[in-house]
Short mmCIF file of C-alpha atoms in Angstrom, two decimals:
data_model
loop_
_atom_site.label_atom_id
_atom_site.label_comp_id
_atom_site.label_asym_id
_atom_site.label_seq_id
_atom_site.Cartn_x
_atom_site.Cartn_y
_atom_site.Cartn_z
CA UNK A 1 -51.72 56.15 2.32
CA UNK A 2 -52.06 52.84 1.82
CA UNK A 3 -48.30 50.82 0.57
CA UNK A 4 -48.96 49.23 -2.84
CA UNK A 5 -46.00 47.28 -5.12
CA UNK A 6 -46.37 47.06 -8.86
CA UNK A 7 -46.09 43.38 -10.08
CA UNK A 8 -43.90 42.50 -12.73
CA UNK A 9 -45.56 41.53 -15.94
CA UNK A 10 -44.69 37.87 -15.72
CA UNK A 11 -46.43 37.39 -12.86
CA UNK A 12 -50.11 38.46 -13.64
CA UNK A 13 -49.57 36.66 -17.20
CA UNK A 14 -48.56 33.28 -14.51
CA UNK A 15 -52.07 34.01 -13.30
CA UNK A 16 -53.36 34.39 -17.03
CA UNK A 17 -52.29 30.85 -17.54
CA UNK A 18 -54.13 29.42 -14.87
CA UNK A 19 -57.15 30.83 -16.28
CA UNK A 20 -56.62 30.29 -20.16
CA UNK A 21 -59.23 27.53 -20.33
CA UNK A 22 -61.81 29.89 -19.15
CA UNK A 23 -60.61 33.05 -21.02
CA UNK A 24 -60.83 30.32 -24.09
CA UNK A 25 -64.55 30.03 -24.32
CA UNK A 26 -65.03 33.89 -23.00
CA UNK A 27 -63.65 34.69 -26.18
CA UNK A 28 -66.31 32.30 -28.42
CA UNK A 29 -68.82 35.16 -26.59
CA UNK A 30 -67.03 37.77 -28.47
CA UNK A 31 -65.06 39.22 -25.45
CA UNK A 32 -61.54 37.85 -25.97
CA UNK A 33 -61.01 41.32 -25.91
CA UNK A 34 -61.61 42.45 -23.03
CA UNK A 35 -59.26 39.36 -22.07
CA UNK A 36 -56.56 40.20 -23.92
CA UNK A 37 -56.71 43.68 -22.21
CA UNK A 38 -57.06 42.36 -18.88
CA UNK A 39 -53.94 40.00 -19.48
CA UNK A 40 -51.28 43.04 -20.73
CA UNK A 41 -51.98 44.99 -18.05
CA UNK A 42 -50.04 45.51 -15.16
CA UNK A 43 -51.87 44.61 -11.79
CA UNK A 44 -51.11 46.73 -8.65
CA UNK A 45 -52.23 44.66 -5.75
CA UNK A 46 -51.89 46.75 -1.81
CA UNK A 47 -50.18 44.62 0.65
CA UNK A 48 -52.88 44.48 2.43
CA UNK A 49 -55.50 42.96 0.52
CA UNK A 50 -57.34 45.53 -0.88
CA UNK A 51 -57.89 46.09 -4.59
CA UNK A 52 -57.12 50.45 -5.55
CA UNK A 53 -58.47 51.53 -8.78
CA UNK A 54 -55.48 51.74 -11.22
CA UNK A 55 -54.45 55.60 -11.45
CA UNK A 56 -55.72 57.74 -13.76
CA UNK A 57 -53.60 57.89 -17.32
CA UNK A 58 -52.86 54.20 -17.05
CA UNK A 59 -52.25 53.19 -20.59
CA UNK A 60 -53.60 49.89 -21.74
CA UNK A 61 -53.53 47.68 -24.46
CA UNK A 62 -55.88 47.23 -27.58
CA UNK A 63 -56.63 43.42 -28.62
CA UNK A 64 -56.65 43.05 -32.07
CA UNK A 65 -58.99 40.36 -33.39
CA UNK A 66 -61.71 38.85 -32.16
CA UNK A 67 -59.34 36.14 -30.95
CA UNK A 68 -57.46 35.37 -27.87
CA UNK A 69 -54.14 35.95 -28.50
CA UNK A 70 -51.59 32.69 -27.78
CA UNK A 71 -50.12 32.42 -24.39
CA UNK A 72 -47.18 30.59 -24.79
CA UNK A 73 -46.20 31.56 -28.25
CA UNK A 74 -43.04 33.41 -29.28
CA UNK A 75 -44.96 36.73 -30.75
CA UNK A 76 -46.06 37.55 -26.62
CA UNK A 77 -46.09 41.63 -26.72
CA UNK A 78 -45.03 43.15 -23.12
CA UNK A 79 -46.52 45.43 -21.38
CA UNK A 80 -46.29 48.93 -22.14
CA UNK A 81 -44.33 51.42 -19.75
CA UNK A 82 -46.28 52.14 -17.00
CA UNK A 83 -47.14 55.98 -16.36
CA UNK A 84 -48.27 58.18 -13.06
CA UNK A 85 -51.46 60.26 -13.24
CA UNK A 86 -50.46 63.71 -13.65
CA UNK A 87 -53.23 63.98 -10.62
CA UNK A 88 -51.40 61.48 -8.25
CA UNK A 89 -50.46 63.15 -5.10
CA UNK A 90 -46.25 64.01 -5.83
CA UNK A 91 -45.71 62.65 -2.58
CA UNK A 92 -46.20 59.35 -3.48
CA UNK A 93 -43.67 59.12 -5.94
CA UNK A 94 -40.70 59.72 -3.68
CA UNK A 95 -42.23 57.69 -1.01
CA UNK A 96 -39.61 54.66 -0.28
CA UNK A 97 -42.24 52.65 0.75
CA UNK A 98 -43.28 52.37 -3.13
CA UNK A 99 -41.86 50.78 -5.41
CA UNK A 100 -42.76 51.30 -9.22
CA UNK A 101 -41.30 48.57 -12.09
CA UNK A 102 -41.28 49.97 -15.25
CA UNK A 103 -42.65 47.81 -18.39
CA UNK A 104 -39.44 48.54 -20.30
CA UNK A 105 -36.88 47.71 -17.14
CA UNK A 106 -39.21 44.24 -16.52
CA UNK A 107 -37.99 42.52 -19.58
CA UNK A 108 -39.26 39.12 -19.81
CA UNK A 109 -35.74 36.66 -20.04
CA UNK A 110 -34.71 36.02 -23.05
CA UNK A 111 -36.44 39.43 -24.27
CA UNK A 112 -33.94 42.07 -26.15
CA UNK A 113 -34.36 45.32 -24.04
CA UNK A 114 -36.20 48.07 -26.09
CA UNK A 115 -38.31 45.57 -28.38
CA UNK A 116 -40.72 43.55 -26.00
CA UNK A 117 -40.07 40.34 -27.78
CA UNK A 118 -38.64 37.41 -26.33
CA UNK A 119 -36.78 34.37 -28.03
CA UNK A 120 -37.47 32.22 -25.23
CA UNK A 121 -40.95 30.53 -25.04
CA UNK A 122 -42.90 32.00 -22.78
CA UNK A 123 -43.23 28.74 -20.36
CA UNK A 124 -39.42 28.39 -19.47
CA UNK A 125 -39.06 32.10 -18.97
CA UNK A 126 -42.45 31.66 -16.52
CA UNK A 127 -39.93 28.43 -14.89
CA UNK A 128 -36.96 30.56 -14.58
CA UNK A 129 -38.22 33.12 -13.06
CA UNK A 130 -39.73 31.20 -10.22
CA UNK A 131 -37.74 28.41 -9.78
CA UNK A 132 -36.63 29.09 -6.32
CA UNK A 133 -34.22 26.21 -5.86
CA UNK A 134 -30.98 26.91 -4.77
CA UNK A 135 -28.13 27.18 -6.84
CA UNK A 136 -26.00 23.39 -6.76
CA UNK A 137 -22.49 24.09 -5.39
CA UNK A 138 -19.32 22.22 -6.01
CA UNK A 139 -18.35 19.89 -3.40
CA UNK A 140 -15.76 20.49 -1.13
CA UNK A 141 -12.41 18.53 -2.80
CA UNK A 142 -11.53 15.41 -0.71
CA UNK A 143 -8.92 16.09 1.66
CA UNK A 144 -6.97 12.83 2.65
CA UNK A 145 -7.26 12.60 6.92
CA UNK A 146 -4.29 13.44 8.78
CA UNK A 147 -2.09 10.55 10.37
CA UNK A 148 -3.91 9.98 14.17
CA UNK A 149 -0.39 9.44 16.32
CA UNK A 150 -0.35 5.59 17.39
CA UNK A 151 -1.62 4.45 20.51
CA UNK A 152 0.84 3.77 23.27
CA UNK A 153 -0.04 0.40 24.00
CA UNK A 154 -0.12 -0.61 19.76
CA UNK A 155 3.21 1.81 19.29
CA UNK A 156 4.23 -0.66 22.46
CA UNK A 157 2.59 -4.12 20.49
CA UNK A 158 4.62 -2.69 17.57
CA UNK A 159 8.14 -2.47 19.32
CA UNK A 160 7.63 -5.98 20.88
CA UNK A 161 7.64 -7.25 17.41
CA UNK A 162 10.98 -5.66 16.73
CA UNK A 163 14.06 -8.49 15.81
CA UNK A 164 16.72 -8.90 17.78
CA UNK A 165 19.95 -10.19 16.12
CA UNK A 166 22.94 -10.48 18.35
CA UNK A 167 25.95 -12.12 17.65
CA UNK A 168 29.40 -12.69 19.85
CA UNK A 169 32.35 -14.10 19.81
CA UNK A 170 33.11 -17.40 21.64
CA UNK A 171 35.33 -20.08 22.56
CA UNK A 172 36.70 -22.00 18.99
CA UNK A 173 36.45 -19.27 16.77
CA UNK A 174 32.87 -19.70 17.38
CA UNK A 175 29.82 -17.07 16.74
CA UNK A 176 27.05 -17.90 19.62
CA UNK A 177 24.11 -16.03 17.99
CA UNK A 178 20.86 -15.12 19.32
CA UNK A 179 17.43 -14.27 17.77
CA UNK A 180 14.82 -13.05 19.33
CA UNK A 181 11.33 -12.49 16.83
CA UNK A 182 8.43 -12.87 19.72
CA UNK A 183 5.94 -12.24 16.41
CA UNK A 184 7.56 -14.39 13.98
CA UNK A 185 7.47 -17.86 16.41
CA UNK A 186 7.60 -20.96 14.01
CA UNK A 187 9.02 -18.74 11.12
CA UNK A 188 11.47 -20.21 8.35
CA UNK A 189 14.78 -17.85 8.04
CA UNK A 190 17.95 -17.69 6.30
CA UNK A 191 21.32 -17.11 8.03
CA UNK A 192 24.25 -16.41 6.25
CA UNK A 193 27.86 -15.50 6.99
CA UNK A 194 30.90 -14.58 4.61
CA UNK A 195 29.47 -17.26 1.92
CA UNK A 196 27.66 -19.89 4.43
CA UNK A 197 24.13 -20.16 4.60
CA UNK A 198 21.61 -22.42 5.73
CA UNK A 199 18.25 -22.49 6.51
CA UNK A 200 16.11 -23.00 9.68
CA UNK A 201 12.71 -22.60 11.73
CA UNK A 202 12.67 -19.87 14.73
CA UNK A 203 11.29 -21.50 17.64
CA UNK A 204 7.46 -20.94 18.16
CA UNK A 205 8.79 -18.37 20.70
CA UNK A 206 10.31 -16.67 17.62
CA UNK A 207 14.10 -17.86 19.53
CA UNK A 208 16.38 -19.04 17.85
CA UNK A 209 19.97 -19.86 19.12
CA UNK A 210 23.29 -21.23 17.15
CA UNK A 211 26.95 -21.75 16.88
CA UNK A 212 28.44 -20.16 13.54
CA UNK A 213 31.95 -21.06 13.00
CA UNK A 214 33.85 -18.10 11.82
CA UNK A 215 34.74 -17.63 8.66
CA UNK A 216 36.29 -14.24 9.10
CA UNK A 217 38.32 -12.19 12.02
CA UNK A 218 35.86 -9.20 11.01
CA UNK A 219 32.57 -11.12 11.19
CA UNK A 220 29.11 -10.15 10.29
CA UNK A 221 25.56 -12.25 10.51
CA UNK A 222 22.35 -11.38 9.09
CA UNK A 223 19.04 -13.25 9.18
CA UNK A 224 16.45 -12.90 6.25
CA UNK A 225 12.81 -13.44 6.42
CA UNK A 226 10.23 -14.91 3.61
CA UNK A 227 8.61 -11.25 3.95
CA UNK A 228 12.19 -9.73 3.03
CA UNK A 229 12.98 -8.10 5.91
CA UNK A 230 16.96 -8.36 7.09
CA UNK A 231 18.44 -8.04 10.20
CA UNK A 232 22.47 -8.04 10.60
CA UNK A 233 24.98 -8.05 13.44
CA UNK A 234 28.64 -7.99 13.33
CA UNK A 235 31.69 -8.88 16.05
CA UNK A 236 35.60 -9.69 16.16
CA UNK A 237 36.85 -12.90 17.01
CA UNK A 238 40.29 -12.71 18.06
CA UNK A 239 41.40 -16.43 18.10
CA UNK A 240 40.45 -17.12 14.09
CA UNK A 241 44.46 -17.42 13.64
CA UNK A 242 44.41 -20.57 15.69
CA UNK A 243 41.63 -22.92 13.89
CA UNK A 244 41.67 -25.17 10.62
CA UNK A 245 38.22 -24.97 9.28
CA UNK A 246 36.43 -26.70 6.07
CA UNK A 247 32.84 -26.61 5.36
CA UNK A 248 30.72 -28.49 3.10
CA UNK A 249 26.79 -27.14 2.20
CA UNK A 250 24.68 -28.12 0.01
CA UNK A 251 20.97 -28.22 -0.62
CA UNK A 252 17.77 -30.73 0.21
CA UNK A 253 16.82 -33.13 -0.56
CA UNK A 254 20.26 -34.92 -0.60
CA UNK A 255 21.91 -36.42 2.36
CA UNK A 256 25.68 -35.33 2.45
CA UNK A 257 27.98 -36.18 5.42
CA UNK A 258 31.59 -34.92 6.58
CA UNK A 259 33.96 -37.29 7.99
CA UNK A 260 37.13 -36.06 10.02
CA UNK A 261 40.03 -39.00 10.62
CA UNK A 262 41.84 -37.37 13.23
CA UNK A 263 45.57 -38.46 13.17
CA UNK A 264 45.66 -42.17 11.27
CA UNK A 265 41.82 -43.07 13.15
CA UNK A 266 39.98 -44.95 11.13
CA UNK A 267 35.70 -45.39 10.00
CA UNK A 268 33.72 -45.21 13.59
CA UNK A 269 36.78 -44.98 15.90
CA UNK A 270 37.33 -42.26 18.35
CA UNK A 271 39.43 -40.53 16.11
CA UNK A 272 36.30 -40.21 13.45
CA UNK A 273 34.12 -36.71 13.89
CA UNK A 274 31.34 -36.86 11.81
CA UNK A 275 27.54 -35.47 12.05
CA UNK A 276 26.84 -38.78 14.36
CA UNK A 277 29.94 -38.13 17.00
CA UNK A 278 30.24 -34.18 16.82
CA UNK A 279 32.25 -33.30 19.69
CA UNK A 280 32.28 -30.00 21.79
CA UNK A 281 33.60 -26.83 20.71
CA UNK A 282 36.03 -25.14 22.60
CA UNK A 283 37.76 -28.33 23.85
CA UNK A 284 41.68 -28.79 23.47
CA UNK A 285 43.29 -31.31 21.35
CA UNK A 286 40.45 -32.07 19.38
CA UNK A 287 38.22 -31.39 16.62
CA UNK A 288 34.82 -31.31 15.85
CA UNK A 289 32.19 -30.85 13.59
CA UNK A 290 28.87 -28.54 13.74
CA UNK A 291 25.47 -28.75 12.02
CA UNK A 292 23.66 -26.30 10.73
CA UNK A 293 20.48 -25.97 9.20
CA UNK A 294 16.64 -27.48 9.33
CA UNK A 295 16.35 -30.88 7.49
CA UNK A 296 13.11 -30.41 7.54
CA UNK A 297 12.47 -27.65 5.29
CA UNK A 298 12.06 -28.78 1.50
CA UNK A 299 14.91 -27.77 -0.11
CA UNK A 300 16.42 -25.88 2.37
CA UNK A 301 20.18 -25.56 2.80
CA UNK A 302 22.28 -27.27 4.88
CA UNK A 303 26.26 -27.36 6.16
CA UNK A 304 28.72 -29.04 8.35
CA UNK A 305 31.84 -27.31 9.26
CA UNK A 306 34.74 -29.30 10.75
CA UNK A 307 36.97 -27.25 12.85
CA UNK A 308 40.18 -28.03 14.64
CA UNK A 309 42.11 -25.17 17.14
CA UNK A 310 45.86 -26.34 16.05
CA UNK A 311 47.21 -23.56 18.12
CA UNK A 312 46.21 -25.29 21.40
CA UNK A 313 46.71 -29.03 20.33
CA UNK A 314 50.43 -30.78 21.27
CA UNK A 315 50.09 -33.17 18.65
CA UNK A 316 51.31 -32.89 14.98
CA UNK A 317 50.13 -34.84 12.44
CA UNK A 318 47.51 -35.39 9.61
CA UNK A 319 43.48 -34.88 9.32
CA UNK A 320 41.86 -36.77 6.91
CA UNK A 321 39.15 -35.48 5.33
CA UNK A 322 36.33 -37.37 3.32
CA UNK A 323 33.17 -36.55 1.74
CA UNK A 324 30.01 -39.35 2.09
CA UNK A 325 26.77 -39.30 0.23
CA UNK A 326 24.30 -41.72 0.78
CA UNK A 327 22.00 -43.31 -1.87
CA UNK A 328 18.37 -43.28 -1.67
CA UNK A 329 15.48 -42.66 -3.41
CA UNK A 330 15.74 -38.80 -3.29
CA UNK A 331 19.28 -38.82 -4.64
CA UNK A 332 19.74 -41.60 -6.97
CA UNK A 333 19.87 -40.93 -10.48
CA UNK A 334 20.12 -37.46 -9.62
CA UNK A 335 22.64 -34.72 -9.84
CA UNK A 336 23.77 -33.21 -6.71
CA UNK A 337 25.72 -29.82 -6.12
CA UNK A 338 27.53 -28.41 -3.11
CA UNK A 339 30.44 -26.29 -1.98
CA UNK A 340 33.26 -26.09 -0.03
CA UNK A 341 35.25 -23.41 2.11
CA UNK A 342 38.69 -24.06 3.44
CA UNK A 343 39.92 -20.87 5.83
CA UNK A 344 43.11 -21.88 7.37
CA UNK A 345 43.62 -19.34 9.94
CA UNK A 346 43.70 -15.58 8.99
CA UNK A 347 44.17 -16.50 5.14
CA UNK A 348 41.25 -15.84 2.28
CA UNK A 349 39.13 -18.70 2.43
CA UNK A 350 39.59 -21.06 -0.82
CA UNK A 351 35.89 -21.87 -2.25
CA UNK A 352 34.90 -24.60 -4.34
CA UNK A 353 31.48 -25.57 -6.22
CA UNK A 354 31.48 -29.73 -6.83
CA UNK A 355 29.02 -31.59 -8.91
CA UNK A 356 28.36 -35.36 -8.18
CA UNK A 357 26.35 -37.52 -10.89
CA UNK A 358 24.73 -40.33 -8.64
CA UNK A 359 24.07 -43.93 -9.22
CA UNK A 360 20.75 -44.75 -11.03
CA UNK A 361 17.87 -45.55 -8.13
CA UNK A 362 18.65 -49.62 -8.93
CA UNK A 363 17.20 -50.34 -4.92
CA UNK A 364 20.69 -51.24 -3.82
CA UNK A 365 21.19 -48.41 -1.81
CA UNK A 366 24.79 -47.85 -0.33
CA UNK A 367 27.12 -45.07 -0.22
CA UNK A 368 28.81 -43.44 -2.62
CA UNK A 369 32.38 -41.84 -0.94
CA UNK A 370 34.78 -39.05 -2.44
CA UNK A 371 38.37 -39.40 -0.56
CA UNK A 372 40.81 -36.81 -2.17
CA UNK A 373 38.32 -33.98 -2.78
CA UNK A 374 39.30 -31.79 0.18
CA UNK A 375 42.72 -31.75 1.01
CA UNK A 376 44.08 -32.81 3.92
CA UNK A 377 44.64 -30.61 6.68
CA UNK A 378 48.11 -30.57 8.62
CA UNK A 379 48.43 -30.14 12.00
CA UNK A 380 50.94 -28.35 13.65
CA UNK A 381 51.50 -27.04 17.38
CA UNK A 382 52.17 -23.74 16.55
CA UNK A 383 50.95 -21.60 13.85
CA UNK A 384 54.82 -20.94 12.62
CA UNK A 385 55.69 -23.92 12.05
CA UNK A 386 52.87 -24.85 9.96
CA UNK A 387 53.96 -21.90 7.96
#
């Protein structure tokens, strides 16, 4: 018994199409009829080539008109159920190998079951039933890439470029303070300390070291970058009890200068400490002054501190203090602020904001000095006394 399959309506109309040209002027000879027939019914093709007689009983359909009927047009009639020949062998029928479609489960889409008619036109209901392309699916939704863990020589890259602040306490009241930026070499910073600031430039080794007079007996240090990152460091200093300390800051571009007359000296003798003849910190009997700050940054701030250790000096007596300001062409005519801080020993340090109004810029250059602003410091040999 040779295995057959019934094809679905659509199909042998699919193959009606690709004749319709011909069929066309078949049916000017009067036998669009036999056309029309030809084109409802259903085909049953064997599998293996050859052409069997349809079975007995088949039902087919009449044309009506002389006319071929339209192909693509919405009044397309399906085909009618297809029937067995009461003289087919039974066998056949229960045979799995066959497979029978009938007319009224083959609805055309788009058809309404039970009335053969179809509201689609018959070309996109030929299109969607063979278009064989696969369905589009949704693409996957973006999943952001886990973190990869660093590798040991950047995590190692990235800990070199760590900053080191240290600060300790040294002879004179004195905070000896270290920096240590290996990626920030030649970078502008900020240091600050209980109200004192100044600027200055690491070195292009990213070190950076300085001398902060205390301000405080609990004393903390932090450096600030242009990028905003902070770094801070705190220590004791046990001998702030002994020291008389005043310091003057201010901002560039103005020239300011502190002069110290130690004990009746007078302008340029050895008693006079001033930015020119500093002195060593840490040394007995005597004072001295410290510079902070990078002149060279525009408008960066800058400070002198005088300091003098009265609790290991034998002399009493008197230090004159006395502020100087040159005049040149970046200050005259111009308005100048600055501030003081006076700490005497463990006591709340006293701070004062000054404004000086300076001469107009006339070429004569000169000085312009403020005696009596700061106070004068006294000097005692003990701490008690000067109490």
């Amino acid at each position: 018994m040779n295995r057959v399959r019934i094809v679905a309506l659509a199909a042998v109309t699919l193959g009606a199409v690709v004749t319709a040209g011909t069929k066309f002027q078949q049916a000017q000879q009067d036998q669009g009829s036999e056309a029309a027939a030809e084109l409802n019914r259903a085909s049953v093709v064997p599998v293996d080539g050859e052409r069997n007689t349809p079975p007995a009983g088949q039902q087919r359909a009449d044309a009506t008109g002389g006319s071929v009927p339209s192909l693509i047009g919405d009044t397309y009639t399906a085909t009618p159920p297809v029937t067995a020949s009461d003289t087919a062998p039974q066998d056949s029928m229960t045979d799995d190998s066959v497979r029978i479609a009938r007319a009224d489960e083959a609805v055309a889409p788009g058809a309404t079951p039970g009335t053969g008619r179809s509201d689609t036109p018959l070309t996109e209901a030929l299109n969607a039933q063979h278009d064989t392309r696969p369905a589009e699916q949704p693409s996957p939704a973006m999943q952001a890439p886990e973190a990869a863990p660093l590798d040991p020589e950047l995590e190692a890259e990235l800990a070199a470029c760590a900053v080191w602040l240290v600060v300790t306490p040294s002879a004179g009241a004195m905070l000896e303070t270290s920096v240590y930026a290996p990626c920030d070499g030649g970078a502008h910073v900020i240091l600050s300390h209980s109200g004192l600031s100044f600027d200055a430039t690491l070195g292009e080794d990213g070190q950076y070291l300085a001398q902060i007079p205390a301000l405080t007996e609990e004393a903390s240090v932090s450096i600030a970058f242009q990028d905003g990152r902070v770094e801070h460091d705190r220590t004791e200093v046990p001998d702030l009890a002994d020291v008389e300390r005043v310091v003057l800051q201010w901002d560039q571009p103005a020239e300011l200068q502190l002069n110290a007359y130690e004990f009746g000296a007078r302008y340029g003798s050895a008693g006079h400490v001033h930015a020119g003849a500093p002195r060593t910190a840490g040394v007995s009997d005597q004072g001295f002054v410290t510079v902070l700050g990078d002149p060279q940054i525009p408008g960066g701030q800058l400070a002198q501190v005088y300091s003098y250790p009265r609790g290991e000096t034998p002399q009493t007596g008197t230090v004159t203090l006395e502020i100087e300001v040159p005049v040149t062409d970046a200050s005259c005519g111009q308005s100048i602020t600055a501030r003081t801080i006076e700490v005497h020993g463990t006591r709340s340090a006293q701070i004062r904001n000054m404004q000086l109004d300076m001469p107009d810029c006339d070429g004569a250059g000169g000085f312009v000095v403020l005696p009596g602003v700061l106070p004068d410091l006294q000097i005692a040999q003990t701490d008690q006394q000067s109490n």
